[in-house]
Short mmCIF file of C-alpha atoms and ligand atoms in Angstrom, two decimals:
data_model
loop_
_atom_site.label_atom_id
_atom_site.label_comp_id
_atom_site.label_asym_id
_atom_site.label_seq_id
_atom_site.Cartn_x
_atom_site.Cartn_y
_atom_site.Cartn_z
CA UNK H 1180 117.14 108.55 107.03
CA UNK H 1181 118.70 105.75 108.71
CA UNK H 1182 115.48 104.49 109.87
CA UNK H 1183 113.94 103.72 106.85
CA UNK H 1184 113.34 99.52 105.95
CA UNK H 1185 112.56 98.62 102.63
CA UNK H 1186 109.98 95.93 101.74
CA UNK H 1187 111.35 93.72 99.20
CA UNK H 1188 109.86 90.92 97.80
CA UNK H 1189 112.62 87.86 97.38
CA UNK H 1190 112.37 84.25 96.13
CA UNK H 1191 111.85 81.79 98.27
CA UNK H 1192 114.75 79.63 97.51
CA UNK H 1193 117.59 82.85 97.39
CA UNK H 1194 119.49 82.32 100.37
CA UNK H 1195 116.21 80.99 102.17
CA UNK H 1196 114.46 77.25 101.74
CA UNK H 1197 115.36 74.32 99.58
CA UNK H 1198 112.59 74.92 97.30
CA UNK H 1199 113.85 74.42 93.68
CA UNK H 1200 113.34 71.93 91.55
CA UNK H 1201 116.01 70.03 92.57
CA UNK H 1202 115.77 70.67 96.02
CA UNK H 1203 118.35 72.98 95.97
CA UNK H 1204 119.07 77.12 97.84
CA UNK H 1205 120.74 79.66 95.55
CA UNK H 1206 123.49 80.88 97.67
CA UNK H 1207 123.84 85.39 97.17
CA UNK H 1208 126.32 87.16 99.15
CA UNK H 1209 124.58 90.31 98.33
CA UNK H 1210 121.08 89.25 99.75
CA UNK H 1211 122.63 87.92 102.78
CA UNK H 1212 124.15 91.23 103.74
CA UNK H 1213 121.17 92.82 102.36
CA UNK H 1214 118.42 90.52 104.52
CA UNK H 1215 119.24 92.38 108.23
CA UNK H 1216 118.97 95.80 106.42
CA UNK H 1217 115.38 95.54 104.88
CA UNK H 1218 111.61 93.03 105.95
CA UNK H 1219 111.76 90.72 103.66
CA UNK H 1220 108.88 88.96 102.25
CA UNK H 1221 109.22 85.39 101.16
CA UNK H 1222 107.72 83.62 97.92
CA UNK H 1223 107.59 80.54 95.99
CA UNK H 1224 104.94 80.72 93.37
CA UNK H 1225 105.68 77.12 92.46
CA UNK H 1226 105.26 75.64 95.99
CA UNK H 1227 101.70 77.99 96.35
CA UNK H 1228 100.48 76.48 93.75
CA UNK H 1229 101.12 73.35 94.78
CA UNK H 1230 104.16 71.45 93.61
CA UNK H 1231 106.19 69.40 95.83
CA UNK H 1232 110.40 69.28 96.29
CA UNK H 1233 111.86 68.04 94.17
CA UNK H 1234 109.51 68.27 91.18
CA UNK H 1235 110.34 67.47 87.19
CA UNK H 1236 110.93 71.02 86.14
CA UNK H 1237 108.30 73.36 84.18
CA UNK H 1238 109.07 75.02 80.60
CA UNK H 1239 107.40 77.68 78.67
CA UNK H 1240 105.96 76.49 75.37
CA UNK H 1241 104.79 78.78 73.19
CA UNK H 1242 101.35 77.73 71.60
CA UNK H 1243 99.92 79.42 68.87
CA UNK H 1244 100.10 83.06 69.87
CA UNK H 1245 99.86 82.05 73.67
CA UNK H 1246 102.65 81.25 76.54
CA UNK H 1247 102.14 77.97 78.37
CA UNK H 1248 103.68 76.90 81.60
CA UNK H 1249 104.00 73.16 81.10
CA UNK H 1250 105.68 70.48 83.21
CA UNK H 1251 106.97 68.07 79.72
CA UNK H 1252 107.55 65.07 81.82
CA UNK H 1253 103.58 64.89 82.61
CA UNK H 1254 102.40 67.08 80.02
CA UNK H 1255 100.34 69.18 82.69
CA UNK H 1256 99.52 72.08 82.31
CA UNK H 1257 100.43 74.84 85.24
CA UNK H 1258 99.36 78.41 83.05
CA UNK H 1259 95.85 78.64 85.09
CA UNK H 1260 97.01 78.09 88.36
CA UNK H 1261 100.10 79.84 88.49
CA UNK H 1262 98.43 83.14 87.05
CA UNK H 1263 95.54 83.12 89.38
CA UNK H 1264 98.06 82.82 92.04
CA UNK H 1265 100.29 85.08 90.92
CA UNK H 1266 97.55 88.17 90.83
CA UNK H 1267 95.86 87.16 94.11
CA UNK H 1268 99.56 87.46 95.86
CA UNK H 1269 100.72 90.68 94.27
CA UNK H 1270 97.03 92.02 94.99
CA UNK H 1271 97.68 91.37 99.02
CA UNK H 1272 101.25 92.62 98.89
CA UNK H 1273 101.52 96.06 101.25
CA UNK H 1274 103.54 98.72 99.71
CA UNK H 1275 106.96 97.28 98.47
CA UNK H 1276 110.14 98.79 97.43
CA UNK H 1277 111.77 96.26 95.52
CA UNK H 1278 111.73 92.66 94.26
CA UNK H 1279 115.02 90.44 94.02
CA UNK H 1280 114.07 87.27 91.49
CA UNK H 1281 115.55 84.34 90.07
CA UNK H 1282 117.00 84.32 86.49
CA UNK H 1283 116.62 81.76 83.96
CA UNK H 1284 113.33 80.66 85.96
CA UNK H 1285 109.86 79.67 83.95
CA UNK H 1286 108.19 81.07 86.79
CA UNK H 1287 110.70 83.92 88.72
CA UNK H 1288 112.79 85.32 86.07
CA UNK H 1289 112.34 88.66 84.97
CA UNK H 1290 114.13 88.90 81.19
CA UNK H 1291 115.67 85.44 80.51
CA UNK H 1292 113.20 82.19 80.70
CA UNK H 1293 113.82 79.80 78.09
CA UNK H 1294 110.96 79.66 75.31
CA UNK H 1295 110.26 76.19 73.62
CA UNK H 1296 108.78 76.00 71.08
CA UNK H 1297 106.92 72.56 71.67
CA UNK H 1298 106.15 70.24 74.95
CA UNK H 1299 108.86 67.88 73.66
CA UNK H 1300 111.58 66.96 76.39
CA UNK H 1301 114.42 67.03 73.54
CA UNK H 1302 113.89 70.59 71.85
CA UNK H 1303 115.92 74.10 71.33
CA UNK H 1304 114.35 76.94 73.23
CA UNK H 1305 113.09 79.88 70.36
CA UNK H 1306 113.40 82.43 72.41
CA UNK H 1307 113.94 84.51 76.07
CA UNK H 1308 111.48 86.34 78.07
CA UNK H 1309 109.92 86.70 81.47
CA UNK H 1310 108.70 83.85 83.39
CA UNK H 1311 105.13 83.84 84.41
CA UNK H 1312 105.51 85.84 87.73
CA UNK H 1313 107.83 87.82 86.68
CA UNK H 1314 106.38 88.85 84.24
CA UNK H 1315 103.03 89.93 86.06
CA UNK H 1316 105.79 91.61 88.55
CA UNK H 1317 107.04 93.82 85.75
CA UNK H 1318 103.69 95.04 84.47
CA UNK H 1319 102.58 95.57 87.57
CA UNK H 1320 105.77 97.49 89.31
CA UNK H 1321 107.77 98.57 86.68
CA UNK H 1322 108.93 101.25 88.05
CA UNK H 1323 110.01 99.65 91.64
CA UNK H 1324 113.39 97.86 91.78
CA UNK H 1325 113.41 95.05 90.19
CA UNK H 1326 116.49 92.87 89.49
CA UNK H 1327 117.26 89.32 89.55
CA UNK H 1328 119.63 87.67 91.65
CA UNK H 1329 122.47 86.41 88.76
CA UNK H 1330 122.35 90.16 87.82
CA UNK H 1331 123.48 91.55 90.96
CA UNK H 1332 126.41 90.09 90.71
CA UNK H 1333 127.20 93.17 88.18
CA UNK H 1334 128.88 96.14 91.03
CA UNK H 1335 127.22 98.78 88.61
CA UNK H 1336 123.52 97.10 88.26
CA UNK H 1337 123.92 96.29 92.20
CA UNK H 1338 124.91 99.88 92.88
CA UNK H 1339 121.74 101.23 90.91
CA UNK H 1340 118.99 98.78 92.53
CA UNK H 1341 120.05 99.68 96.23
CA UNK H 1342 120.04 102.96 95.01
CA UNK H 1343 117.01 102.94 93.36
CA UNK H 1344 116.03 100.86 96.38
CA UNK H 1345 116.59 103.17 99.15
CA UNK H 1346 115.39 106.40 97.46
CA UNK H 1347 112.11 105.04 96.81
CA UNK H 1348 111.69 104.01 100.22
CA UNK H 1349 112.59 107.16 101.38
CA UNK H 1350 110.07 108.84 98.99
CA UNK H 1351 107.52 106.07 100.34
CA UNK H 1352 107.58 107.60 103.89
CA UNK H 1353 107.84 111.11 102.49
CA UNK H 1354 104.66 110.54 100.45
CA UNK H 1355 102.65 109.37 103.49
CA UNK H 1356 103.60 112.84 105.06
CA UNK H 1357 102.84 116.58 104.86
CA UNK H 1358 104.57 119.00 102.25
CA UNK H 1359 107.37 119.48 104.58
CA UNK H 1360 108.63 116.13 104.28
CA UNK H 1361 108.10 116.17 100.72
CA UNK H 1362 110.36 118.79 100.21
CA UNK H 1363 112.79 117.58 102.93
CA UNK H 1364 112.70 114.42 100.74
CA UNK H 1365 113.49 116.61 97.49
CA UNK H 1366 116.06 118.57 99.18
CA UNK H 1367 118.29 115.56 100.63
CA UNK H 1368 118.03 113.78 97.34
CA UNK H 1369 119.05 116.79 94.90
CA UNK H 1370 122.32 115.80 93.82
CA UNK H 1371 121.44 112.57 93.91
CA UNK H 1372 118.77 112.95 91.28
CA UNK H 1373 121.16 115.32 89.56
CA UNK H 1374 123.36 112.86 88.96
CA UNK H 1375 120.47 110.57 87.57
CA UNK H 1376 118.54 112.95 85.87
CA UNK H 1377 119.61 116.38 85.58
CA UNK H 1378 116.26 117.26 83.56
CA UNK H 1379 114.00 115.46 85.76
CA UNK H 1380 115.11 116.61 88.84
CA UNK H 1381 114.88 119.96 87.61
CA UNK H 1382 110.74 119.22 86.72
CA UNK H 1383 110.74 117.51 90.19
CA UNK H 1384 112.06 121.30 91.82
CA UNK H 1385 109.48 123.08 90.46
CA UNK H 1386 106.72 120.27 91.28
CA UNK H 1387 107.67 120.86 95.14
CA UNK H 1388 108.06 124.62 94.61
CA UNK H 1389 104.44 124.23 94.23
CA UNK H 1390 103.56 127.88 92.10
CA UNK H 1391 100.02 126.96 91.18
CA UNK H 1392 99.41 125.80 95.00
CA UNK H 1393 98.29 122.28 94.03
CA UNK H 1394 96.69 119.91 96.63
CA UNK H 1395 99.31 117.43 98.50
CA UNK H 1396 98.03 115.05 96.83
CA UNK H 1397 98.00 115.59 93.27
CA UNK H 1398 101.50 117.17 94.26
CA UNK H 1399 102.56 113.67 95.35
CA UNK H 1400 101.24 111.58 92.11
CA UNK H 1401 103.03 113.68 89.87
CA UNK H 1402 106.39 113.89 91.99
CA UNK H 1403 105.95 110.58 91.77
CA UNK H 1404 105.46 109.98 88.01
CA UNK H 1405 108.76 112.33 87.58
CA UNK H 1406 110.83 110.14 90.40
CA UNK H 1407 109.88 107.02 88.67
CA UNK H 1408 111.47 108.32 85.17
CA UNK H 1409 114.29 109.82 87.10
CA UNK H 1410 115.63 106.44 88.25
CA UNK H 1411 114.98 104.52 85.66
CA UNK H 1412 118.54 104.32 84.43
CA UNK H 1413 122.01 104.34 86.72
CA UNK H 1414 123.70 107.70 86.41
CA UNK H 1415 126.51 108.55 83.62
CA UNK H 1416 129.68 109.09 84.71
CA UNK H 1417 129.71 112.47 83.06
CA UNK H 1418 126.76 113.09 85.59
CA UNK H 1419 128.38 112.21 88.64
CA UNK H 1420 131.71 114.65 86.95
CA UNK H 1421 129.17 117.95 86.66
CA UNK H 1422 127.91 117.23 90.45
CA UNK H 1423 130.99 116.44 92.06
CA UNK H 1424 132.33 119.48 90.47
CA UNK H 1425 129.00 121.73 91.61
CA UNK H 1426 129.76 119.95 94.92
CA UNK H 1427 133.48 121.59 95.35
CA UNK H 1428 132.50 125.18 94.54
CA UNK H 1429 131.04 124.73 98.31
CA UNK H 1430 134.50 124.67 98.83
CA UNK H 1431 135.84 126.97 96.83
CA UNK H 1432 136.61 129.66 99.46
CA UNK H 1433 138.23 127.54 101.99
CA UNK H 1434 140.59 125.48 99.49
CA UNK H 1435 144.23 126.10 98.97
CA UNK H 1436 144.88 126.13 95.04
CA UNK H 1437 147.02 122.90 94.97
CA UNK H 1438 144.19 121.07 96.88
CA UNK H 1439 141.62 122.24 94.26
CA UNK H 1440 143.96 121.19 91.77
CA UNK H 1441 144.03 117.33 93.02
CA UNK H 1442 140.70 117.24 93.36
CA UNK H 1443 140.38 118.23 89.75
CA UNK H 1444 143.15 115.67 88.43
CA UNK H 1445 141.16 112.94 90.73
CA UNK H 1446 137.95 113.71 88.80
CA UNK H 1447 140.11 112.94 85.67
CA UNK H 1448 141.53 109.68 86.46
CA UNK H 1449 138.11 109.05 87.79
CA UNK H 1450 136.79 110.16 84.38
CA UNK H 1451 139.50 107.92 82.63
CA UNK H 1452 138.45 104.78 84.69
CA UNK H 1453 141.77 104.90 86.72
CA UNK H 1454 140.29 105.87 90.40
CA UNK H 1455 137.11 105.15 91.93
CA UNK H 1456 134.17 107.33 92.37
CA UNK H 1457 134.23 106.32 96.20
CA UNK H 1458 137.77 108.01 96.25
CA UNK H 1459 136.79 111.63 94.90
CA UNK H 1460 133.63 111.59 97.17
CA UNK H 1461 135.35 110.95 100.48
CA UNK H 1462 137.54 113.87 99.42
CA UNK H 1463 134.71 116.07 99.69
CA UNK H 1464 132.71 114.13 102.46
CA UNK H 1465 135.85 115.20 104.58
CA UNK H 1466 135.86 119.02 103.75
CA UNK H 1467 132.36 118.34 104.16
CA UNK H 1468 133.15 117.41 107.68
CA UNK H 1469 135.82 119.39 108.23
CA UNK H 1470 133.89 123.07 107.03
CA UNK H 1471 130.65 121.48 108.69
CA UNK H 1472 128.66 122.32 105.29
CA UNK H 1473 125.02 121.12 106.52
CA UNK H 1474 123.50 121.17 103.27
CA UNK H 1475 126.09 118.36 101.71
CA UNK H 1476 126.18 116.60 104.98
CA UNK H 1477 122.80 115.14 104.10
CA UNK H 1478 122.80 114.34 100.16
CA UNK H 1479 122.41 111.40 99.68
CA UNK H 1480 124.52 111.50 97.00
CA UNK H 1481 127.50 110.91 99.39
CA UNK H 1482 125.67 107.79 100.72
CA UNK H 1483 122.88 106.59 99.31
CA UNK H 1484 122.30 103.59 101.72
CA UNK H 1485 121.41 104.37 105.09
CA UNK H 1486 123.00 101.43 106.08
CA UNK H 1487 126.72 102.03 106.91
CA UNK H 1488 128.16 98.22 106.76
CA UNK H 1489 125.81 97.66 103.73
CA UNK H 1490 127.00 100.92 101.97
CA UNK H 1491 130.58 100.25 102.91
CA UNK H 1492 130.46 97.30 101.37
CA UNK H 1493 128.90 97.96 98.23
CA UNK H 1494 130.99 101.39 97.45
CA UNK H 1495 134.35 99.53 97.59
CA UNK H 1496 133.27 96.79 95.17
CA UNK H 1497 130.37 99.55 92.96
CA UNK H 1498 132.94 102.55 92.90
CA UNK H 1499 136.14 100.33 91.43
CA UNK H 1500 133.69 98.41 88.80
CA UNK H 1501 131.71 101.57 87.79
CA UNK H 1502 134.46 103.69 86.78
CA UNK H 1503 135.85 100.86 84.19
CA UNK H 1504 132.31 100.50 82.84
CA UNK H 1505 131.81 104.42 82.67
CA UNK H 1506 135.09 104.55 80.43
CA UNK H 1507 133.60 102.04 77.79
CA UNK H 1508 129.92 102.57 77.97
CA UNK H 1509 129.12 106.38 78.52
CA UNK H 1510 125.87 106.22 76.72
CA UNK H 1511 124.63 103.80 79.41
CA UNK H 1512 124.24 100.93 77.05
CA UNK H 1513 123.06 97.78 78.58
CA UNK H 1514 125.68 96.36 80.69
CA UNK H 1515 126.61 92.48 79.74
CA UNK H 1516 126.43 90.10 82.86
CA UNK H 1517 129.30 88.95 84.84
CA UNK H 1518 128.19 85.70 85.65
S1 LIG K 675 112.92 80.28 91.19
FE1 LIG K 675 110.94 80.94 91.97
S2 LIG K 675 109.58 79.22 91.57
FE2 LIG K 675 111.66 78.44 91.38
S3 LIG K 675 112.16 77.65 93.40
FE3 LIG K 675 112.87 79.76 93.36
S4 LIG K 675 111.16 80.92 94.18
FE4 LIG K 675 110.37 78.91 93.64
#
């Protein structure tokens, strides 16, 4: 496990070159501690296609029924270029994991571009959507992770992408394997998918189980399909309750009564947003240790990034956040962003 890299596509100008508009490097904590952990692959659709630093910015314009990527202060017209660009690089890309954007860019941003509605400098935008790569990112990989860099500031949205990030690079080497490390790759990951998708992962156990005795490879596409929906959302905090609970009847036989019963209470002030998930899980990570249970000792549930510094890092700040957002959004509504 702790050998797996993930290939993540990031933008150029995120803790990398002085490529923006302005000349400017967005600075990210989280993708500098992230950068010695995965092989990161470098972009700037705006300098491949051939604009220089600094350069007047570009808008969307919507015309008619169509998008436009315009530059207003010339009036040129980039739409062409930067989609012909755009598929021949994500057409030469080897497998990736994961793509880290920028938000509120024409070109990078995956949800929140300005729309104008007009190539006039002074103008209201109409509306929000995708810029131009990101966009052909999304309909291309929707199901890799995918996040821009303003929303990983959020601990909970952070949490889910390495997550998601990880998991999917573990299921990327699985893949290229033979049924046994398919079904080593289900087995280390079942409480993790528990926790995401109790349904799913149940569909995913008998895909590996295998009763029909399917070809590898039509086992792997529709493992796949079934992972994919799995992680689409972060887990519910009620989910994480019913497997850390599953989790201590592993203990069951070796725990004193009062122990159980602080476990139980911590689950509760877990549940009630007062203690961090990270707490309740090293409780069990050291009976884990402690009764040498080999079966917990590698679900990745209990550390979903290989990485320890990375993982340390992120479950301190993830655990605290994600227990005060579990308290007022149980039905995993959209978070709002922190930035
Ligand atoms: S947001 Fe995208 S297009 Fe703009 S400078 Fe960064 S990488 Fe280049």
């Amino acid at each position: 496990m702790n050998s797996v890299r993930p290939q993540v596509v990031i933008s150029q100008c995120i803790e990398g070159d002085a490529v923006r508009w302005d000349g400017g490097v967005i600075g990210s904590e989280f993708v500098a501690r992230l950068k010695p952990h995965v092989d990161v692959i470098r972009v700037c659709p705006e300098i491949e296609i051939g604009l220089s630093v600094p350069r007047d910015p570009l808008r969307i314009i919507q015309e008619a029924d169509q998008l436009r990527l315009i530059q207003p202060s010339t009036g040129l017209d980039f739409t062409v270029k930067m989609q012909s660009f755009t598929t021949s690089f994500l057409d030469g890309l080897p497998d990736v994991d994961g793509f880290i954007l920028v938000h509120r860019s024409p070109t990078s941003a995956l949800r929140d571009a300005r729309i104008y509605p007009n190539r006039k400098l002074k103008v209201a935008h109409i509306g929000k959507g995708p810029g131009f790569f990101g966009r052909a990112v999304l309909e291309r990989f929707p199901h890799l992770a995918l996040e821009d860099v303003g929303r990983l500031r959020n601990s909970r949205i952070k949490a889910h992408f390495l997550t998601k990030l990880f998991v999917l690079t573990r299921f990327r080497h699985a893949q290229a394997g033979q049924m046994k490390d398919l079904i080593q790759f289900h087995t280390e990951n079942k409480l993790l998918l528990k926790a995401y998708h109790q349904k799913e992962m149940r569909v995913l156990g008998r895909i590996v189980a295998n009763p029909e005795r399917k070809p590898l490879q039509e086992l792997v596409a529709n493992y796949q399909e079934h992972l994919f929906r799995a992680l689409q959302r972060p887990p519910r905090c009620g989910s994480n309750i019913n497997v850390l609970l599953n989790t201590l009847g592993y203990f069951s036989e070796q725990l004193t009564g009062p122990e159980k019963q602080f476990f139980l209470d911590s689950v509760e002030q877990y549940r009630a947003a007062r203690l961090p998930l990270s707490v309740v899980i090293n409780m069990l990570r050291l009976w884990q240790s402690k009764y040498q249970n080999r079966y917990l000792s590698n679900q990745t549930f209990f550390m979903p990034y290989p990485a320890p510094g990375l993982a340390n890092h992120l479950f301190s700040l993830y655990d605290y956040t994600i227990g005060l957002h579990y308290s007022r959004r149980e039905r995993n509504e959209p978070i709002s962003q922190s930035w």
